[in-house]
Amino acid sequence: MILPIVGYGHPTLRKIAQPITKDYPNLKELVANMYETMYAADGVGLAAPQVDLSIRVVVIGFRPYDEKTNTYGEPTEEHTLINPEILSFGEKKDWFNEGCLSVPEIHEDVLRPTSLRLRWYDEDWQLHEEDIDGFFARVTQHEVDHLDGKVFTDRLSSLRRTMLKRRLNDIANGKVRTHYKMKRK
Ligand code: ZN
């Protein structure tokens, strides 16, 4: 089931999301719905607060895009993160142009560490602790920010944020068009 996505300015995006326990009701169904919602919106990551649930659950997925047929292939990478914890960061940082399903039409370069050590549970409640990098590390940082009440535009310079202010206000006021369903305040 595709869930509506909340946009910039929605109060749930500003809350600190709560960890869940093993007996959280219908967790597998929620995770499946989050993947479906993310792919339907052409996203590569989705945090539960973006579907108006203030809990520490994240899905990350990558599907190759075929430009000849304009279709997506099967996912080559998927990660379900439950109660993820970033334990440490690597020293190297780089810039990457980020976007967010809750902040439509805005894409900005964000500087972040390229690697980190992550501990998380998967949807079968298996505990993982790994050093991760690349796509996984980048998207994880963006999504863990959502769990901590932050969006990627918070990480831009104050000048850049001032320049984006009107567009962010428009999103907060529902004045943005998306090909996926958004939930208003
Ligand atoms: Zn986001």
JSON list of N, CA, C and O in Angstrom, two decimals, residues 90-112:
[
{"chain": "A", "resi": 90, "resn": "GLY", "atom": "N", "xyz": [33.97, 8.03, 9.41]},
{"chain": "A", "resi": 90, "resn": "GLY", "atom": "CA", "xyz": [35.31, 8.06, 8.83]},
{"chain": "A", "resi": 90, "resn": "GLY", "atom": "C", "xyz": [35.77, 9.51, 8.70]},
{"chain": "A", "resi": 90, "resn": "GLY", "atom": "O", "xyz": [34.98, 10.43, 8.85]},
{"chain": "A", "resi": 91, "resn": "GLU", "atom": "N", "xyz": [37.05, 9.72, 8.39]},
{"chain": "A", "resi": 91, "resn": "GLU", "atom": "CA", "xyz": [37.59, 11.09, 8.35]},
{"chain": "A", "resi": 91, "resn": "GLU", "atom": "C", "xyz": [37.27, 11.82, 7.06]},
{"chain": "A", "resi": 91, "resn": "GLU", "atom": "O", "xyz": [37.13, 13.04, 7.05]},
{"chain": "A", "resi": 92, "resn": "LYS", "atom": "N", "xyz": [37.17, 11.08, 5.95]},
{"chain": "A", "resi": 92, "resn": "LYS", "atom": "CA", "xyz": [36.99, 11.71, 4.65]},
{"chain": "A", "resi": 92, "resn": "LYS", "atom": "C", "xyz": [35.53, 12.19, 4.46]},
{"chain": "A", "resi": 92, "resn": "LYS", "atom": "O", "xyz": [34.60, 11.51, 4.88]},
{"chain": "A", "resi": 93, "resn": "LYS", "atom": "N", "xyz": [35.40, 13.35, 3.82]},
{"chain": "A", "resi": 93, "resn": "LYS", "atom": "CA", "xyz": [34.05, 13.86, 3.50]},
{"chain": "A", "resi": 93, "resn": "LYS", "atom": "C", "xyz": [33.98, 14.17, 2.02]},
{"chain": "A", "resi": 93, "resn": "LYS", "atom": "O", "xyz": [35.00, 14.46, 1.40]},
{"chain": "A", "resi": 94, "resn": "ASP", "atom": "N", "xyz": [32.78, 14.13, 1.46]},
{"chain": "A", "resi": 94, "resn": "ASP", "atom": "CA", "xyz": [32.61, 14.64, 0.10]},
{"chain": "A", "resi": 94, "resn": "ASP", "atom": "C", "xyz": [31.23, 15.27, -0.08]},
{"chain": "A", "resi": 94, "resn": "ASP", "atom": "O", "xyz": [30.36, 15.14, 0.78]},
{"chain": "A", "resi": 95, "resn": "TRP", "atom": "N", "xyz": [31.08, 15.95, -1.22]},
{"chain": "A", "resi": 95, "resn": "TRP", "atom": "CA", "xyz": [29.83, 16.62, -1.55]},
{"chain": "A", "resi": 95, "resn": "TRP", "atom": "C", "xyz": [28.99, 15.71, -2.43]},
{"chain": "A", "resi": 95, "resn": "TRP", "atom": "O", "xyz": [29.53, 14.99, -3.26]},
{"chain": "A", "resi": 96, "resn": "PHE", "atom": "N", "xyz": [27.70, 15.78, -2.23]},
{"chain": "A", "resi": 96, "resn": "PHE", "atom": "CA", "xyz": [26.81, 15.00, -3.10]},
{"chain": "A", "resi": 96, "resn": "PHE", "atom": "C", "xyz": [25.50, 15.78, -3.22]},
{"chain": "A", "resi": 96, "resn": "PHE", "atom": "O", "xyz": [25.03, 16.38, -2.25]},
{"chain": "A", "resi": 97, "resn": "ASN", "atom": "N", "xyz": [24.94, 15.78, -4.42]},
{"chain": "A", "resi": 97, "resn": "ASN", "atom": "CA", "xyz": [23.70, 16.50, -4.66]},
{"chain": "A", "resi": 97, "resn": "ASN", "atom": "C", "xyz": [22.53, 15.69, -4.14]},
{"chain": "A", "resi": 97, "resn": "ASN", "atom": "O", "xyz": [22.20, 14.65, -4.69]},
{"chain": "A", "resi": 98, "resn": "GLU", "atom": "N", "xyz": [21.92, 16.18, -3.05]},
{"chain": "A", "resi": 98, "resn": "GLU", "atom": "CA", "xyz": [20.83, 15.44, -2.40]},
{"chain": "A", "resi": 98, "resn": "GLU", "atom": "C", "xyz": [19.47, 16.05, -2.72]},
{"chain": "A", "resi": 98, "resn": "GLU", "atom": "O", "xyz": [19.35, 17.25, -2.96]},
{"chain": "A", "resi": 99, "resn": "GLY", "atom": "N", "xyz": [18.48, 15.19, -2.68]},
{"chain": "A", "resi": 99, "resn": "GLY", "atom": "CA", "xyz": [17.10, 15.63, -2.77]},
{"chain": "A", "resi": 99, "resn": "GLY", "atom": "C", "xyz": [16.33, 14.86, -1.71]},
{"chain": "A", "resi": 99, "resn": "GLY", "atom": "O", "xyz": [16.89, 14.02, -1.01]},
{"chain": "A", "resi": 100, "resn": "CYS", "atom": "N", "xyz": [15.04, 15.14, -1.58]},
{"chain": "A", "resi": 100, "resn": "CYS", "atom": "CA", "xyz": [14.26, 14.49, -0.53]},
{"chain": "A", "resi": 100, "resn": "CYS", "atom": "C", "xyz": [12.80, 14.48, -0.96]},
{"chain": "A", "resi": 100, "resn": "CYS", "atom": "O", "xyz": [12.29, 15.49, -1.43]},
{"chain": "A", "resi": 101, "resn": "LEU", "atom": "N", "xyz": [12.13, 13.35, -0.77]},
{"chain": "A", "resi": 101, "resn": "LEU", "atom": "CA", "xyz": [10.72, 13.25, -1.16]},
{"chain": "A", "resi": 101, "resn": "LEU", "atom": "C", "xyz": [9.84, 14.23, -0.38]},
{"chain": "A", "resi": 101, "resn": "LEU", "atom": "O", "xyz": [8.78, 14.62, -0.85]},
{"chain": "A", "resi": 102, "resn": "SER", "atom": "N", "xyz": [10.31, 14.65, 0.81]},
{"chain": "A", "resi": 102, "resn": "SER", "atom": "CA", "xyz": [9.56, 15.62, 1.62]},
{"chain": "A", "resi": 102, "resn": "SER", "atom": "C", "xyz": [9.89, 17.06, 1.25]},
{"chain": "A", "resi": 102, "resn": "SER", "atom": "O", "xyz": [9.26, 17.99, 1.76]},
{"chain": "A", "resi": 103, "resn": "VAL", "atom": "N", "xyz": [10.89, 17.24, 0.40]},
{"chain": "A", "resi": 103, "resn": "VAL", "atom": "CA", "xyz": [11.31, 18.58, -0.02]},
{"chain": "A", "resi": 103, "resn": "VAL", "atom": "C", "xyz": [11.37, 18.60, -1.56]},
{"chain": "A", "resi": 103, "resn": "VAL", "atom": "O", "xyz": [12.43, 18.72, -2.15]},
{"chain": "A", "resi": 104, "resn": "PRO", "atom": "N", "xyz": [10.21, 18.46, -2.22]},
{"chain": "A", "resi": 104, "resn": "PRO", "atom": "CA", "xyz": [10.20, 18.27, -3.67]},
{"chain": "A", "resi": 104, "resn": "PRO", "atom": "C", "xyz": [10.86, 19.41, -4.42]},
{"chain": "A", "resi": 104, "resn": "PRO", "atom": "O", "xyz": [10.76, 20.57, -4.01]},
{"chain": "A", "resi": 105, "resn": "GLU", "atom": "N", "xyz": [11.53, 19.04, -5.50]},
{"chain": "A", "resi": 105, "resn": "GLU", "atom": "CA", "xyz": [12.09, 19.99, -6.47]},
{"chain": "A", "resi": 105, "resn": "GLU", "atom": "C", "xyz": [13.31, 20.75, -5.98]},
{"chain": "A", "resi": 105, "resn": "GLU", "atom": "O", "xyz": [13.82, 21.62, -6.69]},
{"chain": "A", "resi": 106, "resn": "ILE", "atom": "N", "xyz": [13.79, 20.47, -4.79]},
{"chain": "A", "resi": 106, "resn": "ILE", "atom": "CA", "xyz": [14.99, 21.15, -4.32]},
{"chain": "A", "resi": 106, "resn": "ILE", "atom": "C", "xyz": [16.13, 20.13, -4.26]},
{"chain": "A", "resi": 106, "resn": "ILE", "atom": "O", "xyz": [15.97, 19.05, -3.67]},
{"chain": "A", "resi": 107, "resn": "HIS", "atom": "N", "xyz": [17.22, 20.46, -4.93]},
{"chain": "A", "resi": 107, "resn": "HIS", "atom": "CA", "xyz": [18.40, 19.58, -4.94]},
{"chain": "A", "resi": 107, "resn": "HIS", "atom": "C", "xyz": [19.60, 20.44, -4.60]},
{"chain": "A", "resi": 107, "resn": "HIS", "atom": "O", "xyz": [19.83, 21.46, -5.25]},
{"chain": "A", "resi": 108, "resn": "GLU", "atom": "N", "xyz": [20.34, 20.04, -3.60]},
{"chain": "A", "resi": 108, "resn": "GLU", "atom": "CA", "xyz": [21.47, 20.85, -3.14]},
{"chain": "A", "resi": 108, "resn": "GLU", "atom": "C", "xyz": [22.64, 19.95, -2.76]},
{"chain": "A", "resi": 108, "resn": "GLU", "atom": "O", "xyz": [22.43, 18.83, -2.27]},
{"chain": "A", "resi": 109, "resn": "ASP", "atom": "N", "xyz": [23.85, 20.48, -2.97]},
{"chain": "A", "resi": 109, "resn": "ASP", "atom": "CA", "xyz": [25.04, 19.73, -2.56]},
{"chain": "A", "resi": 109, "resn": "ASP", "atom": "C", "xyz": [25.19, 19.77, -1.04]},
{"chain": "A", "resi": 109, "resn": "ASP", "atom": "O", "xyz": [25.10, 20.84, -0.43]},
{"chain": "A", "resi": 110, "resn": "VAL", "atom": "N", "xyz": [25.42, 18.61, -0.45]},
{"chain": "A", "resi": 110, "resn": "VAL", "atom": "CA", "xyz": [25.58, 18.49, 1.00]},
{"chain": "A", "resi": 110, "resn": "VAL", "atom": "C", "xyz": [26.90, 17.78, 1.28]},
{"chain": "A", "resi": 110, "resn": "VAL", "atom": "O", "xyz": [27.21, 16.76, 0.65]},
{"chain": "A", "resi": 111, "resn": "LEU", "atom": "N", "xyz": [27.68, 18.33, 2.21]},
{"chain": "A", "resi": 111, "resn": "LEU", "atom": "CA", "xyz": [28.96, 17.73, 2.59]},
{"chain": "A", "resi": 111, "resn": "LEU", "atom": "C", "xyz": [28.73, 16.74, 3.75]},
{"chain": "A", "resi": 111, "resn": "LEU", "atom": "O", "xyz": [28.15, 17.13, 4.77]},
{"chain": "A", "resi": 112, "resn": "ARG", "atom": "N", "xyz": [29.17, 15.50, 3.56]},
{"chain": "A", "resi": 112, "resn": "ARG", "atom": "CA", "xyz": [29.02, 14.51, 4.64]},
{"chain": "A", "resi": 112, "resn": "ARG", "atom": "C", "xyz": [30.21, 13.55, 4.60]},
{"chain": "A", "resi": 112, "resn": "ARG", "atom": "O", "xyz": [30.82, 13.37, 3.54]}
]
